[in-house]
């Protein structure tokens, strides 16, 4: 699978967060924000928001004297045999909180062995998940999830995928011309959510943002019934802002 060069995306904070976690890990007895700023080179103002996110996600804790130490979430994620289970649990917790925050079903999707796979999701009675009336593996050209994953592949990677999953018209809005599809994928800004406006299924709108963690290709997505389409862009913006903790969990 060929990947496009990693674009400039709003996930630089994840790289900074990893730098902060490395610094806190080196100081077993705790370290102040001033010392963290000195060792990481991050401005205190930027560091403050990172530490708030890391505390909220349980990666660091603040002890009585104000110093920061490693939190329970990081301990679990680094515990060898239980790492995978702990990671899935952490991601599910994050997805559930995100579902409640955006008022929509949310999903993590990965491009694994040349296929689109939904690896985790969080839905509920008021936030129903998409009815998978056509296998997502065959609908990358139409779904927000699939298009977001395809944007992260180069031209050869995309052509390879579509040679195995032929473009089909799923609704009247589905793009069925490969040249038009590739043009739209190429013009998609990396910092703007990919949208699906009833291209996969009539009555459903979706949005997806890339999850850039190392060499893996993934995305974070949401879906809404058409009667809530007026909320799609604001929900997608929230999804974009809240993607960093998910990327961080995948990157640790």
PDB file of C-alpha atoms in Angstrom, residues 10-11 13-14 56 91 94-109 120-122 144-145 148 190-196 205-212 218-224 231-247:
ATOM      1  CA  UNK A  10      -3.965  19.768  13.075  1.00  0.00           C
ATOM      2  CA  UNK A  11      -2.205  16.942  14.914  1.00  0.00           C
ATOM      3  CA  UNK A  13      -0.265  18.853  19.249  1.00  0.00           C
ATOM      4  CA  UNK A  14      -0.076  15.051  19.429  1.00  0.00           C
ATOM      5  CA  UNK A  56      -8.634  14.789  31.071  1.00  0.00           C
ATOM      6  CA  UNK A  91     -10.633   4.367  22.708  1.00  0.00           C
ATOM      7  CA  UNK A  94     -13.183   8.390  24.219  1.00  0.00           C
ATOM      8  CA  UNK A  95     -15.671   7.478  21.482  1.00  0.00           C
ATOM      9  CA  UNK A  96     -18.560   7.335  23.959  1.00  0.00           C
ATOM     10  CA  UNK A  97     -17.693  10.788  25.293  1.00  0.00           C
ATOM     11  CA  UNK A  98     -17.378  12.091  21.746  1.00  0.00           C
ATOM     12  CA  UNK A  99     -20.732  10.552  20.772  1.00  0.00           C
ATOM     13  CA  UNK A 100     -22.400  12.423  23.615  1.00  0.00           C
ATOM     14  CA  UNK A 101     -20.527  15.632  22.797  1.00  0.00           C
ATOM     15  CA  UNK A 102     -21.462  15.772  19.097  1.00  0.00           C
ATOM     16  CA  UNK A 103     -24.830  14.021  19.410  1.00  0.00           C
ATOM     17  CA  UNK A 104     -24.013  11.510  16.687  1.00  0.00           C
ATOM     18  CA  UNK A 105     -22.795   7.957  16.217  1.00  0.00           C
ATOM     19  CA  UNK A 106     -18.986   7.979  15.907  1.00  0.00           C
ATOM     20  CA  UNK A 107     -16.567   5.499  14.367  1.00  0.00           C
ATOM     21  CA  UNK A 108     -12.887   4.668  14.081  1.00  0.00           C
ATOM     22  CA  UNK A 109     -11.956   3.193  10.722  1.00  0.00           C
ATOM     23  CA  UNK A 120     -14.711   0.566  16.815  1.00  0.00           C
ATOM     24  CA  UNK A 121     -17.849   2.671  17.113  1.00  0.00           C
ATOM     25  CA  UNK A 122     -20.164   4.220  19.677  1.00  0.00           C
ATOM     26  CA  UNK A 144     -17.053   9.768   4.185  1.00  0.00           C
ATOM     27  CA  UNK A 145     -15.002   7.052   5.893  1.00  0.00           C
ATOM     28  CA  UNK A 148     -11.124  10.042   3.971  1.00  0.00           C
ATOM     29  CA  UNK A 190      -6.220  17.938   5.092  1.00  0.00           C
ATOM     30  CA  UNK A 191      -7.604  20.155   7.855  1.00  0.00           C
ATOM     31  CA  UNK A 192     -11.217  20.077   6.586  1.00  0.00           C
ATOM     32  CA  UNK A 193     -13.560  17.137   7.330  1.00  0.00           C
ATOM     33  CA  UNK A 194     -14.564  14.921   4.407  1.00  0.00           C
ATOM     34  CA  UNK A 195     -18.345  14.925   3.941  1.00  0.00           C
ATOM     35  CA  UNK A 196     -20.831  12.384   2.585  1.00  0.00           C
ATOM     36  CA  UNK A 205     -25.052  12.333   6.109  1.00  0.00           C
ATOM     37  CA  UNK A 206     -21.545  11.697   7.421  1.00  0.00           C
ATOM     38  CA  UNK A 207     -18.213  13.387   8.089  1.00  0.00           C
ATOM     39  CA  UNK A 208     -14.700  12.018   8.640  1.00  0.00           C
ATOM     40  CA  UNK A 209     -11.290  13.397   9.631  1.00  0.00           C
ATOM     41  CA  UNK A 210      -7.927  11.634   9.191  1.00  0.00           C
ATOM     42  CA  UNK A 211      -6.162   9.958  12.097  1.00  0.00           C
ATOM     43  CA  UNK A 212      -2.484  10.344  11.324  1.00  0.00           C
ATOM     44  CA  UNK A 218      -7.204   5.741   9.670  1.00  0.00           C
ATOM     45  CA  UNK A 219     -10.030   8.162  10.285  1.00  0.00           C
ATOM     46  CA  UNK A 220     -12.538   9.301  12.870  1.00  0.00           C
ATOM     47  CA  UNK A 221     -16.092   9.684  11.575  1.00  0.00           C
ATOM     48  CA  UNK A 222     -19.671  10.489  12.532  1.00  0.00           C
ATOM     49  CA  UNK A 223     -23.074   9.950  10.989  1.00  0.00           C
ATOM     50  CA  UNK A 224     -26.400  11.741  11.311  1.00  0.00           C
ATOM     51  CA  UNK A 231     -25.862  20.041  12.489  1.00  0.00           C
ATOM     52  CA  UNK A 232     -23.360  18.228  10.277  1.00  0.00           C
ATOM     53  CA  UNK A 233     -20.763  20.963   9.812  1.00  0.00           C
ATOM     54  CA  UNK A 234     -20.684  22.046  13.451  1.00  0.00           C
ATOM     55  CA  UNK A 235     -20.530  18.391  14.565  1.00  0.00           C
ATOM     56  CA  UNK A 236     -17.728  17.756  12.044  1.00  0.00           C
ATOM     57  CA  UNK A 237     -15.768  20.734  13.380  1.00  0.00           C
ATOM     58  CA  UNK A 238     -16.121  19.366  16.906  1.00  0.00           C
ATOM     59  CA  UNK A 239     -14.993  15.961  15.663  1.00  0.00           C
ATOM     60  CA  UNK A 240     -11.930  17.572  14.107  1.00  0.00           C
ATOM     61  CA  UNK A 241     -11.041  19.427  17.315  1.00  0.00           C
ATOM     62  CA  UNK A 242     -11.512  16.322  19.447  1.00  0.00           C
ATOM     63  CA  UNK A 243      -9.510  13.956  17.239  1.00  0.00           C
ATOM     64  CA  UNK A 244      -6.187  14.593  19.006  1.00  0.00           C
ATOM     65  CA  UNK A 245      -6.852  12.288  22.014  1.00  0.00           C
ATOM     66  CA  UNK A 246      -7.721   9.443  19.642  1.00  0.00           C
ATOM     67  CA  UNK A 247      -4.537   9.961  17.621  1.00  0.00           C
TER      68      UNK A 247
END
